[in-house]
Coordinates of C-alpha atoms in Angstrom, one line a residue:
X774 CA 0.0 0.0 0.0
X775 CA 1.5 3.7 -0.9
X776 CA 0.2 5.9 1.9
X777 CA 0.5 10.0 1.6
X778 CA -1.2 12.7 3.7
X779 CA -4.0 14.6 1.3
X780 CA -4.7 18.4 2.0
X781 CA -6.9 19.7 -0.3
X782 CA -9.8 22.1 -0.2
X783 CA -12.7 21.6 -2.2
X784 CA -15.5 24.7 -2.9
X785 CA -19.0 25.3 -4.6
X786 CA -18.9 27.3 -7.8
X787 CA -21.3 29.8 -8.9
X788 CA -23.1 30.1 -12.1
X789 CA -20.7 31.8 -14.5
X790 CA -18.1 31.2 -12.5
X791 CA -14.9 32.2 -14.3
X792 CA -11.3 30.8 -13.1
X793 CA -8.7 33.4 -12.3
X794 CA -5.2 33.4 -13.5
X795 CA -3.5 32.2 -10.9
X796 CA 0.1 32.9 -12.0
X797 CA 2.2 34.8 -9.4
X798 CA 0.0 33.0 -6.4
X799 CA 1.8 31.4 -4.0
X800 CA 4.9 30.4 -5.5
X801 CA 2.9 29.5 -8.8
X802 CA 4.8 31.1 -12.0
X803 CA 2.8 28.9 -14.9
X804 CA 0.0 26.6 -14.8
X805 CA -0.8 23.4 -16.7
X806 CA -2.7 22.6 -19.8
X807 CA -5.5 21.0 -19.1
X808 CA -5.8 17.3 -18.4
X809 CA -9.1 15.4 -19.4
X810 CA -10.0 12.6 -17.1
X811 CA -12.8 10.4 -16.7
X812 CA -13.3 8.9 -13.3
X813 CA -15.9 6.4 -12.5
X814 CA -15.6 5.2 -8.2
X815 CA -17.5 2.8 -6.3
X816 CA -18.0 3.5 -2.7
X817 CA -18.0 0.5 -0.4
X818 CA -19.5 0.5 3.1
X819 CA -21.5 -1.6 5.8
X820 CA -25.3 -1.7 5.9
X821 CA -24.7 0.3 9.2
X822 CA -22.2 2.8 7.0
X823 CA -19.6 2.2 9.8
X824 CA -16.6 4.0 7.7
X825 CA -19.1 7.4 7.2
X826 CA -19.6 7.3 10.6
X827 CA -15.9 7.8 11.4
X828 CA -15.4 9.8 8.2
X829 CA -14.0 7.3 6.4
X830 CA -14.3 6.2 2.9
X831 CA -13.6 3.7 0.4
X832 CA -13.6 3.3 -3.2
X833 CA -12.4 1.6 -6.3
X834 CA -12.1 4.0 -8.7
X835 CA -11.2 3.2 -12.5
X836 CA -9.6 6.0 -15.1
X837 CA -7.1 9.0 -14.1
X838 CA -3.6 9.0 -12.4
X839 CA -4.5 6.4 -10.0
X840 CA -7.0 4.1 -10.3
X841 CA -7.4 1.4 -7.7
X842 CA -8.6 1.1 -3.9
X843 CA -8.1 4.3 -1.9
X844 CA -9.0 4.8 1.5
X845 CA -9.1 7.8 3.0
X846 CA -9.5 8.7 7.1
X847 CA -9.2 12.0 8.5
X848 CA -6.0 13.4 9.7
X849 CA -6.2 16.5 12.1
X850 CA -8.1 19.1 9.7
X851 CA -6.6 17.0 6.3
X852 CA -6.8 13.2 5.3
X853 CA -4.6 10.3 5.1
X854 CA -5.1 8.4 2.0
X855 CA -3.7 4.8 1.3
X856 CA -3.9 3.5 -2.3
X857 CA -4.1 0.1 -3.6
X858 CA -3.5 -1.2 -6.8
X859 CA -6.7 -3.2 -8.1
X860 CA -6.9 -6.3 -10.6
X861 CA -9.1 -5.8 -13.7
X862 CA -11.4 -8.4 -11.8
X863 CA -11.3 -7.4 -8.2
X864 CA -14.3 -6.0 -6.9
X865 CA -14.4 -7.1 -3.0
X866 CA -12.1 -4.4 -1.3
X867 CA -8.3 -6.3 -0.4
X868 CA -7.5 -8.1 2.6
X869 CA -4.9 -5.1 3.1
X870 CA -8.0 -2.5 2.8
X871 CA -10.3 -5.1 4.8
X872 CA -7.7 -4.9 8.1
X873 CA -7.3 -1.1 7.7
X874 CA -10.9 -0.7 9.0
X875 CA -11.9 -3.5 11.2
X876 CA -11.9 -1.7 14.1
X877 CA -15.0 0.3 12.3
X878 CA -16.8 -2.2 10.6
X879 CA -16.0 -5.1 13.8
X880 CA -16.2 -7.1 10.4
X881 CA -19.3 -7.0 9.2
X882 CA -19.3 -7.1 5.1
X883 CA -18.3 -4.2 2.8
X884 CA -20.3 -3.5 -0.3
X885 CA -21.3 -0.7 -2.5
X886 CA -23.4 2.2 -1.6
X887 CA -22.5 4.6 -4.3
X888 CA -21.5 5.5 -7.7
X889 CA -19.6 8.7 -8.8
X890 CA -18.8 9.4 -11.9
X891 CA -16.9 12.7 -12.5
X892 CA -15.4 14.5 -15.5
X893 CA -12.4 16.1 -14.3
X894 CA -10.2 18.8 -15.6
X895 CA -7.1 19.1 -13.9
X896 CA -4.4 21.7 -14.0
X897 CA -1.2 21.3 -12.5
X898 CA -0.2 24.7 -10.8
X899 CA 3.7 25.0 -11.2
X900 CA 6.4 26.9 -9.5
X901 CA 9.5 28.3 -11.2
X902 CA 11.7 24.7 -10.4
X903 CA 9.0 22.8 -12.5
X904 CA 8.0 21.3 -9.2
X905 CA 4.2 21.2 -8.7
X906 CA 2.6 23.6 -6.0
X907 CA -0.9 22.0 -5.9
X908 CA -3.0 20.3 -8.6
X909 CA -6.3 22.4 -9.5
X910 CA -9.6 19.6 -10.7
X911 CA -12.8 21.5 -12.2
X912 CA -15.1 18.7 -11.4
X913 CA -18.2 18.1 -13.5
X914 CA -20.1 15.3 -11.2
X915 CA -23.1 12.7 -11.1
X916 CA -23.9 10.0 -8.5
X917 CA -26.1 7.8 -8.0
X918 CA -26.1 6.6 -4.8
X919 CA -27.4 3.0 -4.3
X920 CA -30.0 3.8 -1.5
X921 CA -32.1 6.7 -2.3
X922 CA -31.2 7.9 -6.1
X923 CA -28.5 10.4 -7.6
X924 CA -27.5 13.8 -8.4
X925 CA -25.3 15.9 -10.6
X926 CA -22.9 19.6 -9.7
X927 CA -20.5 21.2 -10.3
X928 CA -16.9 21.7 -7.7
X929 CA -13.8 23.0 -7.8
X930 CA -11.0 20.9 -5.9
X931 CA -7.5 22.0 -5.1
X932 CA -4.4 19.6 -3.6
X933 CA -1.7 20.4 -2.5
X934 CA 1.7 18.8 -3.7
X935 CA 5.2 20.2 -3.5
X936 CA 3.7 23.3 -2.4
X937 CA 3.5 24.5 1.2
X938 CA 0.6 25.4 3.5
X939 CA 1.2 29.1 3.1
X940 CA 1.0 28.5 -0.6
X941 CA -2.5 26.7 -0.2
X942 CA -3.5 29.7 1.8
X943 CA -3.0 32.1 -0.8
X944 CA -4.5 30.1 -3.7
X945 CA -7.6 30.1 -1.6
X946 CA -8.0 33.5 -1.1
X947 CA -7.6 34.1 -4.4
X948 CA -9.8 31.7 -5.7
X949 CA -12.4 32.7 -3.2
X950 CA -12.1 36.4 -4.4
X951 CA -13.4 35.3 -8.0
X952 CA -16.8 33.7 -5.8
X953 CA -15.7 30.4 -5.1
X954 CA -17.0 29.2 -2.2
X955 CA -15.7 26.4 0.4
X956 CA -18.1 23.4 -0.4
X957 CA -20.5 23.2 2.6
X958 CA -20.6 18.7 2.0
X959 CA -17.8 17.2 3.6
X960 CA -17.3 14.6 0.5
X961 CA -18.6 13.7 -2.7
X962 CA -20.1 10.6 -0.9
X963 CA -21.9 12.5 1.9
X964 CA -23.3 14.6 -1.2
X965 CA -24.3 11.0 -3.0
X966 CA -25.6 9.8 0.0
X967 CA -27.8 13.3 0.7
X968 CA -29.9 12.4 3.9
X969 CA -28.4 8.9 4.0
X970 CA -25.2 9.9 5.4
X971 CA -25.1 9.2 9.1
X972 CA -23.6 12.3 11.5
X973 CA -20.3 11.2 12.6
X974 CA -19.9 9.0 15.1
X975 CA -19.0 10.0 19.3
X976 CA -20.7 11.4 22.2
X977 CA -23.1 13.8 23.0
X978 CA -22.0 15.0 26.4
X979 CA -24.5 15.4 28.8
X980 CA -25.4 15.6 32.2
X981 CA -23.5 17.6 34.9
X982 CA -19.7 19.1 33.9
X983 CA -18.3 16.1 36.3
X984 CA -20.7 13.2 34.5
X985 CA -19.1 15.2 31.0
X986 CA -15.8 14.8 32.1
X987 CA -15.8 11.2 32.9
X988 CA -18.2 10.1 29.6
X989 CA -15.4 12.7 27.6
X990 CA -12.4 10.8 29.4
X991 CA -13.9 7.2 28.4
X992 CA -14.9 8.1 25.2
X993 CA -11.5 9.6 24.4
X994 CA -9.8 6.3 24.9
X995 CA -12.4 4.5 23.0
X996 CA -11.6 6.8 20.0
X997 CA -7.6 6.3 20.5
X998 CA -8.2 2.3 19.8
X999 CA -10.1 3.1 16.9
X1000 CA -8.0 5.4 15.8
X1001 CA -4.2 3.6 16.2
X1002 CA -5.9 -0.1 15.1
X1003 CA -5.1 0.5 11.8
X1004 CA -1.5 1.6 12.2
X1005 CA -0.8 -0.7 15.1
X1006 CA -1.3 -3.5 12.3
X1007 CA 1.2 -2.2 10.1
X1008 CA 3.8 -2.2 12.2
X1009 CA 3.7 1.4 13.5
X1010 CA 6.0 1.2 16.5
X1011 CA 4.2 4.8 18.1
X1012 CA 0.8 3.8 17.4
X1013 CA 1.0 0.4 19.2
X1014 CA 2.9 2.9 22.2
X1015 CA -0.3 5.0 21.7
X1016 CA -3.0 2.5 21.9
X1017 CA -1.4 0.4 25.1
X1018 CA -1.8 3.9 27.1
X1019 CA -5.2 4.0 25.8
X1020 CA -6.0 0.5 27.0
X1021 CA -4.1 1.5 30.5
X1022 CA -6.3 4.5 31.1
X1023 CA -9.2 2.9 30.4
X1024 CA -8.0 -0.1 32.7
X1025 CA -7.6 2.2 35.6
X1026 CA -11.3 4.5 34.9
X1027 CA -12.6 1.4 35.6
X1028 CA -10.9 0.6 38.9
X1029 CA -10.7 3.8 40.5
X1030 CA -14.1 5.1 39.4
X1031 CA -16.2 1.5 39.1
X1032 CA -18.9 3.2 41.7
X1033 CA -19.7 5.7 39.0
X1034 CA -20.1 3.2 35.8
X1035 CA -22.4 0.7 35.5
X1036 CA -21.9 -2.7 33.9
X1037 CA -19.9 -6.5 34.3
X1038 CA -16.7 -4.4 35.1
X1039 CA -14.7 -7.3 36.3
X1040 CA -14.9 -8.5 32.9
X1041 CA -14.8 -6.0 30.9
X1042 CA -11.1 -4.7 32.9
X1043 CA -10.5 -8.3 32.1
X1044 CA -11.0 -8.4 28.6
X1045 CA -8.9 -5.2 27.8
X1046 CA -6.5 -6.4 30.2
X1047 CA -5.9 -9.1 27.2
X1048 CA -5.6 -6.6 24.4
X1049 CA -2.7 -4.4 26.8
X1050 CA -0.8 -7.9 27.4
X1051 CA -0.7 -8.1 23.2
X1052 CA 0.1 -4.7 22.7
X1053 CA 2.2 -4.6 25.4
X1054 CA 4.8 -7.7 24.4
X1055 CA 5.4 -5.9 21.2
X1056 CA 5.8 -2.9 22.9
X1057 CA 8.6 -3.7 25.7
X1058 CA 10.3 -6.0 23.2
X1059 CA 10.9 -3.0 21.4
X1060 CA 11.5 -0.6 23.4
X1061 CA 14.7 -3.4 25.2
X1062 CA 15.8 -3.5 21.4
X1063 CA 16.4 0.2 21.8
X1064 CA 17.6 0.0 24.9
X1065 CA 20.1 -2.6 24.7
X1066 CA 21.7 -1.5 21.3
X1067 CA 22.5 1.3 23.1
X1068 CA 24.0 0.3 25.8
X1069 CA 26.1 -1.6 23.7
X1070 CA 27.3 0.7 21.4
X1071 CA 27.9 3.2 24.5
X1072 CA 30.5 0.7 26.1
X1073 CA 34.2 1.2 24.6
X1074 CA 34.8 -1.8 21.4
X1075 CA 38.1 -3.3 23.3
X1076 CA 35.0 -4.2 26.9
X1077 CA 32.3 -5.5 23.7
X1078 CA 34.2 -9.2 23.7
X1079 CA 32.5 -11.1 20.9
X1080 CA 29.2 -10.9 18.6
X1081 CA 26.9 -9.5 21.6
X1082 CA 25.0 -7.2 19.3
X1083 CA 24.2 -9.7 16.5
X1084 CA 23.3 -12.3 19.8
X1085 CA 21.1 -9.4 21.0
X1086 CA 19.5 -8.4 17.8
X1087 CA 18.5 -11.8 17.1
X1088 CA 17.0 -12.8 19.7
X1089 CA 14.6 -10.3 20.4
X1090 CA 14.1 -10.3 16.6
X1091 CA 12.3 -13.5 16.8
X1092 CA 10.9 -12.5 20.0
X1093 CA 9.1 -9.7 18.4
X1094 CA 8.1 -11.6 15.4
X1095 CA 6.5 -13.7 17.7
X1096 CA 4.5 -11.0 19.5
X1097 CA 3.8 -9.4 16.5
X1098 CA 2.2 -12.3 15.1
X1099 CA 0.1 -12.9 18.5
X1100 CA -0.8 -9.4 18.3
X1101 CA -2.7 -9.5 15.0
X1102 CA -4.1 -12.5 15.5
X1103 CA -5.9 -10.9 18.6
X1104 CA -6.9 -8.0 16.8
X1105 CA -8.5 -9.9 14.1
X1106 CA -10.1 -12.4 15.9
X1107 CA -14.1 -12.1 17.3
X1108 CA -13.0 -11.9 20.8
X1109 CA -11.5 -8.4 19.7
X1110 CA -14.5 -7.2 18.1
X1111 CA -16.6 -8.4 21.3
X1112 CA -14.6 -5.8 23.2
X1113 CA -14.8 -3.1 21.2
X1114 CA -18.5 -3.4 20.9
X1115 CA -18.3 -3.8 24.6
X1116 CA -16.7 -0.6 25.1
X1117 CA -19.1 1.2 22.7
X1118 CA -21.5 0.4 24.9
X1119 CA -19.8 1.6 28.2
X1120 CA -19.3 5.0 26.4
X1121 CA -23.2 5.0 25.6
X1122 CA -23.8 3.7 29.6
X1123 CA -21.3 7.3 31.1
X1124 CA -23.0 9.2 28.6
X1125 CA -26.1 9.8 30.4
X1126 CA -27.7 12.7 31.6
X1127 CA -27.4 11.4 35.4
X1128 CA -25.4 13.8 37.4
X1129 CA -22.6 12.9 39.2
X1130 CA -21.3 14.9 42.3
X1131 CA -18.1 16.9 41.5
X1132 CA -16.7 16.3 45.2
X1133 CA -17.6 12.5 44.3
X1134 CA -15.8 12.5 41.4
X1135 CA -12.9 14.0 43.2
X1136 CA -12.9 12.0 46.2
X1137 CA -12.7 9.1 43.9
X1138 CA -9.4 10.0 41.7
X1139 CA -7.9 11.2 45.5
X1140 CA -8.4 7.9 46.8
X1141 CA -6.4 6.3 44.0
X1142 CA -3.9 8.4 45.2
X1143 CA -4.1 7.6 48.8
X1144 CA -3.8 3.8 47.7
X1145 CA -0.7 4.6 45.6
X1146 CA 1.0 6.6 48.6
X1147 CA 0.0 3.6 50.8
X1148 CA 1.7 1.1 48.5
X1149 CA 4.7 2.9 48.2
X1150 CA 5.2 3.8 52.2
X1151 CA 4.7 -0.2 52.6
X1152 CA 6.8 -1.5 49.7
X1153 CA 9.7 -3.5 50.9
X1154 CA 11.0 -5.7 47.6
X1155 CA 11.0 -4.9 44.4
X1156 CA 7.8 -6.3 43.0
X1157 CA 5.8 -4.2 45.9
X1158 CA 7.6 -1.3 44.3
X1159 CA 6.6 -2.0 40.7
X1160 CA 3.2 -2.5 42.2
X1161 CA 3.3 1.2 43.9
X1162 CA 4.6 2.5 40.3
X1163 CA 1.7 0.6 38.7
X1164 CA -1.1 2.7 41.2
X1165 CA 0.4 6.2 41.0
X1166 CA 0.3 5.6 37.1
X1167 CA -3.9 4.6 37.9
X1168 CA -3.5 8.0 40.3
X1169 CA -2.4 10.1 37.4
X1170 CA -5.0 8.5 35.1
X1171 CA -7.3 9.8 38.0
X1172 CA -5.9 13.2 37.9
X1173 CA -6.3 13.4 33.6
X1174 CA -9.9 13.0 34.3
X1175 CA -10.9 15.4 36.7
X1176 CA -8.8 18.0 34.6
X1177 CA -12.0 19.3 32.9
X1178 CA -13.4 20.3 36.4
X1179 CA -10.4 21.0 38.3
X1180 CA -8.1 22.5 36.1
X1181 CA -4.4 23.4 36.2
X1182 CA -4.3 22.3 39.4
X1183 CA -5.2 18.6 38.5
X1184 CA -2.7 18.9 35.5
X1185 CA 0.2 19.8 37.6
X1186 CA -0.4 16.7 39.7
X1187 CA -0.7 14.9 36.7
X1188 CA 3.1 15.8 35.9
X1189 CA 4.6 15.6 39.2
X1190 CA 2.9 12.1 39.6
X1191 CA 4.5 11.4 36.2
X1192 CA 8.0 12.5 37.0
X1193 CA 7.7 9.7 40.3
X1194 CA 6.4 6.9 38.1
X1195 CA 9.2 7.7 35.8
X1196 CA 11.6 7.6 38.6
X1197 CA 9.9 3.9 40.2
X1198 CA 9.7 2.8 36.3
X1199 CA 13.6 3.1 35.7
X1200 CA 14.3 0.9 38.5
X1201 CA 11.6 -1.5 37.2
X1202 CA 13.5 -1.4 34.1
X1203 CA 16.3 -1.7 34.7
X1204 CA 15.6 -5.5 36.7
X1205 CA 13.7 -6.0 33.8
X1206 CA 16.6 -6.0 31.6
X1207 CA 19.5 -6.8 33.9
X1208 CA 17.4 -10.3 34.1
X1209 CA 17.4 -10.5 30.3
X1210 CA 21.4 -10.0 30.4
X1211 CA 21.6 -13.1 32.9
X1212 CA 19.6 -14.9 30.4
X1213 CA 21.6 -13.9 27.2
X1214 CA 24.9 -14.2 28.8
X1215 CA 24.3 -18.1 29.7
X1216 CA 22.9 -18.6 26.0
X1217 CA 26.6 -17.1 24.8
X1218 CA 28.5 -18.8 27.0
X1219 CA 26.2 -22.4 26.4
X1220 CA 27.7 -21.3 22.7
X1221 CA 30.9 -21.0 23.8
X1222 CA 31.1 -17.3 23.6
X1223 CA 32.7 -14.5 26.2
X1224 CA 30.0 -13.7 28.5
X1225 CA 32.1 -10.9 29.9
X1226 CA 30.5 -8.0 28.1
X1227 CA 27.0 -9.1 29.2
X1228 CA 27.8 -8.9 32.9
X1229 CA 29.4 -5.4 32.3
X1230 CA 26.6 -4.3 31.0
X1231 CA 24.3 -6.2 33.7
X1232 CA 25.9 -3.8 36.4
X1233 CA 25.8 -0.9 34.8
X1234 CA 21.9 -0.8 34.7
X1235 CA 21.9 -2.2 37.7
X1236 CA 24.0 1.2 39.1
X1237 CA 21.2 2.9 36.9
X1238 CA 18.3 1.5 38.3
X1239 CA 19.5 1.7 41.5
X1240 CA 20.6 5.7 41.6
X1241 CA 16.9 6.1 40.4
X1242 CA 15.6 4.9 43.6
X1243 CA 17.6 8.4 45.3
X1244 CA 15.1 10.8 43.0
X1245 CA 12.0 9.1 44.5
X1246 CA 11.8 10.9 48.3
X1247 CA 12.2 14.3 46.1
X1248 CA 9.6 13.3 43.2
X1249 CA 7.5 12.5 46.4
X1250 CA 7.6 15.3 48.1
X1251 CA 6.3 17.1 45.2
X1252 CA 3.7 14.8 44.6
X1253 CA 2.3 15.8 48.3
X1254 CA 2.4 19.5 47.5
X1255 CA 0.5 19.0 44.4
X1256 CA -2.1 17.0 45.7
X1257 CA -2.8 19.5 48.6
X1258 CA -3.4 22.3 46.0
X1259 CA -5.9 19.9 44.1
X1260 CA -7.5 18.0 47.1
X1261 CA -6.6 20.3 49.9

């Protein structure tokens, strides 16, 4: 798949509209003849329209520059658009296209809902290098949309290319000067679809400013699975980062505010429990890959006795293929789906008009506090201390969610709680992988390699995690002042 970020603008023309000359606008210094194209697409959807309810569409589209699957999601205030190529007898979107939007559809079937058919003349809009500012599409266009009929207009559509956004700027404010207007349909589908096309999917917020905040806070992680699910498949080492937090703070709403939801909780922390343990082997194996290659290529070449990087790299290269595979396989399989369903309907159950209390809602994210002070003044071994580290991160969660009603006050909690769990989680690290060093240095030396440079680097993070332990009383200390401004 060829992926490339799409920032266009798209506007309604009048009647006698007349195109400007926009030579000497933004960086353009000739423009194009025309190019004559005939495009004929065919949406795909659910029944349910699942993708046009996350603004998300797919077609297979036959004539111009690029004919084949594309599927386009929104991207901040522009749109990501991944093409595939398509056989001359393929008309059941690719299994590539099919995984990109599973999370929507939870896999139920894709098939058409609308035909466009669009006469296109494009320009390309060129800047003094021969490089192409934007591309410039008069669009002549019919539908017929497979529900409730078609339709025919006229639109103007302009995409950026080698130009900047500065340049895009100034090309629409000249071509809204000659009475071009910004289209008021968000797409040609939503246009082809006319009352048919569903408002876009979320959460009407209701109920008292602390019931909004929690049904906000839920609803935000909901739309953070959604959202990384497709990159998390191909590979996209931030996005599986991204989603595990999201799966964490959900986790922890559900344990330090379970008086103020309502369903099987138990099972439902349970269930995403599984889906943090997936994303969560890729994740660490990852992130020790990083870690170790570096403390290997910090340590002096005449104290790095023998092939420890190639031992390292390969071994947690099979370890991550492993978890990568396990991984996917959760994510496509019906127990997956279940989940998300499940959490859907959690978001519907905290979006309710019932009030909440704001000193409830408070007292609730201050008791996951006390809990994580209490672990930490009790904590005696190791594991008790990654336990403590594991309920301030639930106390921070805590803290997030109250932001909307508490303000700065909860966000500088947020960040001083951050800075201990940073400080506990470099000690839990660094056991972590000093016990992956015992374990590689007996594989080398079972090989009949030098072991030497895996105990050097075995009490190095050992030093590591240990001076982290001396920037815990301080991080502490600060975490009391915050919480006395919040909770008083």
């Amino acid at each position: 798949m060829a992926g490339k970020l799409e920032i266009e603008r798209k506007y309604e023309l009048p009647d006698g509209f007349a195109l400007p000359d926009l030579t000497g606008v933004g960086g353009v210094t000739a423009v194009g003849e025309p190019d004559d194209q005939r495009l004929d697409a065919v949406y795909y959807d659910t029944a349910g329209l699942h993708l046009a309810r996350g603004r998300v569409t797919l077609r297979r589209r036959t004539g111009g520059n690029d004919a084949g699957w594309h599927l386009k999601r929104p991207a901040g205030g522009d749109r990501s658009e991944l093409q595939v190529p398509a056989g001359n007898r393929q008309k059941n979107p690719p299994r590539a296209v099919v995984d990109q939007v599973r999370a929507l559809t939870r896999g139920a079937e894709l098939s058409p809902v609308a035909r466009i058919r669009t006469h296109r003349v494009e320009r390309a809009l060129r800047a003094a290098d021969g490089s192409t500012v934007a591309l410039l599409a008069d669009d002549t266009v019919s539908t017929e949309s497979l529900r409730n009929g078609g339709g025919e207009w006229h639109e103007l559509e302009i995409e950026l290319v080698d130009g900047d956004t500065a340049a895009l700027q100034r090309l629409d404010a000249a071509l809204r000067k000659a009475g071009a207007r910004p289209a008021k349909s968000p797409s040609k589908l939503a246009q082809a679809l006319g009352p048919d096309y569903p408002a876009p999917s979320g959460v009407q917020l209701r109920g008292s400013k602390s019931r909004q905040a929690l049904a906000a806070y839920v609803a935000a992680q909901r739309d953070a699975l959604v959202e990384h699910d497709p990159h998390v498949r191909e590979g996209d080492a931030e996005a599986v980062h991204k989603m595990r937090v999201a799966t964490r703070r959900l986790r922890s709403t559900l344990r330090s505010f379970r008086s103020l939801l309502d369903g099987d909780l138990d099972r439902l922390h349970d269930e995403i429990k599984w889906v943090t343990g997936l994303l969560g082997d890729v994740r660490d194996t990852d992130v020790m890959g990083e870690r170790l290659a570096h403390l290997v290529h910090e340590e002096p070449d005449e104290l790095v006795l023998g092939p420890v990087a190639a031992r390292i790299t390969s071994l947690l290269a099979a370890r991550a293929a492993e978890a990568r595979r396990a991984l996917v396989a959760g994510l496509d399989s019906e127990r997956y789906t279940t989940l998300l369903d499940d959490i859907d309907a959690l978001v519907a159950r905290t979006a309710t008009p019932q009030d909440v209390p704001r000193k409830r809602l408070m007292a609730r994210a201050r008791k996951a506090l006390r809990r994580a002070d209490r672990r930490i003044a009790a904590a005696g071994t190791d594991i008790e201390q990654h336990e403590a580290r594991k309920a301030y991160k639930r106390a921070r969660y805590a803290a997030e969610l109250v932001v909307p009603i508490a303000g700065g006050a909860a966000t500088r909690l947020a960040d001083r709680v951050t800075d201990l769990q940073d400080a506990l989680g470099n000690h839990q690290d660094a056991l972590v992988t000093g016990e992956l060093l015992k374990q590689y240095a007996i594989t080398a030396f079972g090989a009949g390699e030098n072991a030497f440079t895996y105990g050097l680097l075995h009490a190095r993070v050992d030093e590591h995690g240990r001076r982290s332990l001396e920037d815990v009383p301080k991080a502490r200390r600060k975490v009391r002042k915050a919480a006395r401004a919040l909770y008083g």
